[in-house]
mmCIF file of C-alpha atoms in Angstrom:
data_model
loop_
_atom_site.group_PDB
_atom_site.id
_atom_site.type_symbol
_atom_site.label_atom_id
_atom_site.label_comp_id
_atom_site.label_asym_id
_atom_site.label_seq_id
_atom_site.Cartn_x
_atom_site.Cartn_y
_atom_site.Cartn_z
ATOM 1 C CA MET A 1 0.000 0.000 0.000
ATOM 2 C CA GLY A 2 1.395 3.347 -1.052
ATOM 3 C CA ARG A 3 1.620 6.561 0.919
ATOM 4 C CA ASP A 4 -1.406 8.125 -0.807
ATOM 5 C CA GLN A 5 -3.541 5.069 -0.059
ATOM 6 C CA LYS A 6 -2.517 5.141 3.612
ATOM 7 C CA GLU A 7 -3.333 8.839 3.849
ATOM 8 C CA ALA A 8 -6.665 8.192 2.114
ATOM 9 C CA LEU A 9 -7.534 5.521 4.708
ATOM 10 C CA SER A 10 -6.715 7.971 7.479
ATOM 11 C CA LEU A 11 -8.990 10.574 5.877
ATOM 12 C CA ILE A 12 -11.768 7.990 5.513
ATOM 13 C CA ARG A 13 -11.516 7.178 9.229
ATOM 14 C CA ARG A 14 -11.641 10.899 10.001
ATOM 15 C CA GLY A 15 -14.659 11.363 7.740
ATOM 16 C CA THR A 16 -16.438 8.423 9.344
ATOM 17 C CA ASN A 17 -15.809 9.857 12.794
ATOM 18 C CA LYS A 18 -17.112 13.251 11.660
ATOM 19 C CA CYS A 19 -20.266 11.601 10.249
ATOM 20 C CA ASN A 20 -20.786 9.767 13.522
ATOM 21 C CA CYS A 21 -20.735 13.160 15.287
ATOM 22 C CA SER A 22 -23.149 14.684 12.731
ATOM 23 C CA HIS A 23 -20.424 16.972 11.314
ATOM 24 C CA TYR A 24 -21.367 16.187 7.741
ATOM 25 C CA LEU A 25 -19.635 19.062 5.981
ATOM 26 C CA ASP A 26 -16.313 18.261 7.681
ATOM 27 C CA ALA A 27 -16.879 14.598 6.837
ATOM 28 C CA LEU A 28 -17.531 15.467 3.202
ATOM 29 C CA LEU A 29 -14.266 17.392 2.990
ATOM 30 C CA SER A 30 -12.318 14.455 4.426
ATOM 31 C CA PHE A 31 -13.918 11.952 2.063
ATOM 32 C CA ALA A 32 -13.384 14.273 -0.929
ATOM 33 C CA GLU A 33 -9.693 14.587 -0.103
ATOM 34 C CA ALA A 34 -9.488 10.793 0.196
ATOM 35 C CA THR A 35 -10.939 10.386 -3.314
ATOM 36 C CA LYS A 36 -8.268 12.720 -4.664
ATOM 37 C CA LEU A 37 -5.521 10.616 -3.097
ATOM 38 C CA ASP A 38 -7.089 7.258 -3.964
ATOM 39 C CA PRO A 39 -9.766 7.644 -6.639
ATOM 40 C CA ASN A 40 -10.361 3.887 -6.749
ATOM 41 C CA ASN A 41 -11.356 3.636 -3.095
ATOM 42 C CA ALA A 42 -15.057 2.754 -3.051
ATOM 43 C CA GLU A 43 -15.295 3.430 0.689
ATOM 44 C CA ALA A 44 -14.311 7.077 0.174
ATOM 45 C CA TRP A 45 -16.991 7.555 -2.507
ATOM 46 C CA HIS A 46 -19.531 5.816 -0.269
ATOM 47 C CA GLY A 47 -18.599 8.173 2.574
ATOM 48 C CA MET A 48 -19.153 11.170 0.326
ATOM 49 C CA GLY A 49 -22.566 9.774 -0.528
ATOM 50 C CA ILE A 50 -23.473 9.379 3.137
ATOM 51 C CA ALA A 51 -22.362 12.922 3.989
ATOM 52 C CA LEU A 52 -24.157 14.432 0.991
ATOM 53 C CA ALA A 53 -27.353 12.517 1.782
ATOM 54 C CA HIS A 54 -27.296 13.901 5.326
ATOM 55 C CA LEU A 55 -26.762 17.379 3.887
ATOM 56 C CA GLY A 56 -29.904 16.949 1.779
ATOM 57 C CA GLN A 57 -28.056 16.748 -1.546
ATOM 58 C CA CYS A 58 -29.752 13.597 -2.812
ATOM 59 C CA TYR A 59 -28.759 13.801 -6.477
ATOM 60 C CA LYS A 60 -25.098 14.346 -5.655
ATOM 61 C CA ALA A 61 -25.276 11.555 -3.076
ATOM 62 C CA LEU A 62 -26.611 9.165 -5.717
ATOM 63 C CA THR A 63 -23.688 10.025 -7.985
ATOM 64 C CA MET A 64 -21.250 9.137 -5.198
ATOM 65 C CA PHE A 65 -23.005 5.866 -4.369
ATOM 66 C CA ASP A 66 -23.019 4.959 -8.052
ATOM 67 C CA LYS A 67 -19.278 5.594 -8.248
ATOM 68 C CA ALA A 68 -18.687 3.383 -5.199
ATOM 69 C CA ILE A 69 -20.805 0.649 -6.786
ATOM 70 C CA GLU A 70 -18.971 1.038 -10.101
ATOM 71 C CA LEU A 71 -15.690 0.471 -8.273
ATOM 72 C CA ASN A 72 -17.045 -2.415 -6.195
ATOM 73 C CA PRO A 73 -20.363 -3.848 -7.412
ATOM 74 C CA LYS A 74 -20.537 -6.128 -4.353
ATOM 75 C CA TYR A 75 -20.244 -3.279 -1.835
ATOM 76 C CA ALA A 76 -23.461 -3.856 0.115
ATOM 77 C CA ASP A 77 -23.114 -0.672 2.171
ATOM 78 C CA ALA A 78 -23.044 1.427 -1.011
ATOM 79 C CA TRP A 79 -26.212 -0.274 -2.277
ATOM 80 C CA HIS A 80 -27.844 0.301 1.097
ATOM 81 C CA GLY A 81 -26.688 3.919 1.175
ATOM 82 C CA LYS A 82 -28.119 4.478 -2.291
ATOM 83 C CA GLY A 83 -31.561 3.457 -1.051
ATOM 84 C CA ALA A 84 -32.034 6.419 1.298
ATOM 85 C CA PRO A 85 -31.717 9.277 -1.220
ATOM 86 C CA LEU A 86 -33.787 7.296 -3.722
ATOM 87 C CA HIS A 87 -36.497 7.056 -1.081
ATOM 88 C CA ASP A 88 -36.180 10.764 -0.303
ATOM 89 C CA LEU A 89 -36.684 11.481 -4.008
ATOM 90 C CA ASP A 90 -39.896 9.402 -3.965
ATOM 91 C CA ARG A 91 -38.263 6.774 -6.171
ATOM 92 C CA TYR A 92 -39.604 3.972 -4.012
ATOM 93 C CA ASP A 93 -39.218 1.110 -6.494
ATOM 94 C CA ASP A 94 -35.590 2.068 -7.127
ATOM 95 C CA ALA A 95 -34.955 2.406 -3.396
ATOM 96 C CA LEU A 96 -36.425 -1.022 -2.760
ATOM 97 C CA ALA A 97 -34.284 -2.500 -5.530
ATOM 98 C CA ALA A 98 -31.145 -0.948 -4.002
ATOM 99 C CA TYR A 99 -32.019 -2.302 -0.550
ATOM 100 C CA ASP A 100 -32.776 -5.720 -2.039
ATOM 101 C CA ARG A 101 -29.403 -5.735 -3.798
ATOM 102 C CA ALA A 102 -27.654 -4.897 -0.523
ATOM 103 C CA ILE A 103 -29.428 -7.822 1.164
ATOM 104 C CA GLU A 104 -28.527 -10.172 -1.711
ATOM 105 C CA ILE A 105 -24.863 -9.285 -1.238
ATOM 106 C CA ASP A 106 -24.827 -9.343 2.556
ATOM 107 C CA PRO A 107 -27.833 -11.068 4.087
#
């Protein structure tokens, strides 16, 4: 693992901690920096999606979840995360499909 990847993991941990404390903007900044250092890290994109969803930016959140899923199609948390903004956008069938996919991957 290279230096950038290690720094990205540290930023992801920081972003997760910020999300857990409801500091979503700070979390978003940490996750965004992580994606710059390691653009292939699905967890960083997922974290951005979580933060954006909590900030009420559903369309942007969906883009981040889709990127995480593109990088790792079997990332159940990204599928689960995608369900919430879909629900908030009244796309109930799509939300249900995302939740179902998450359960298929990780029952």
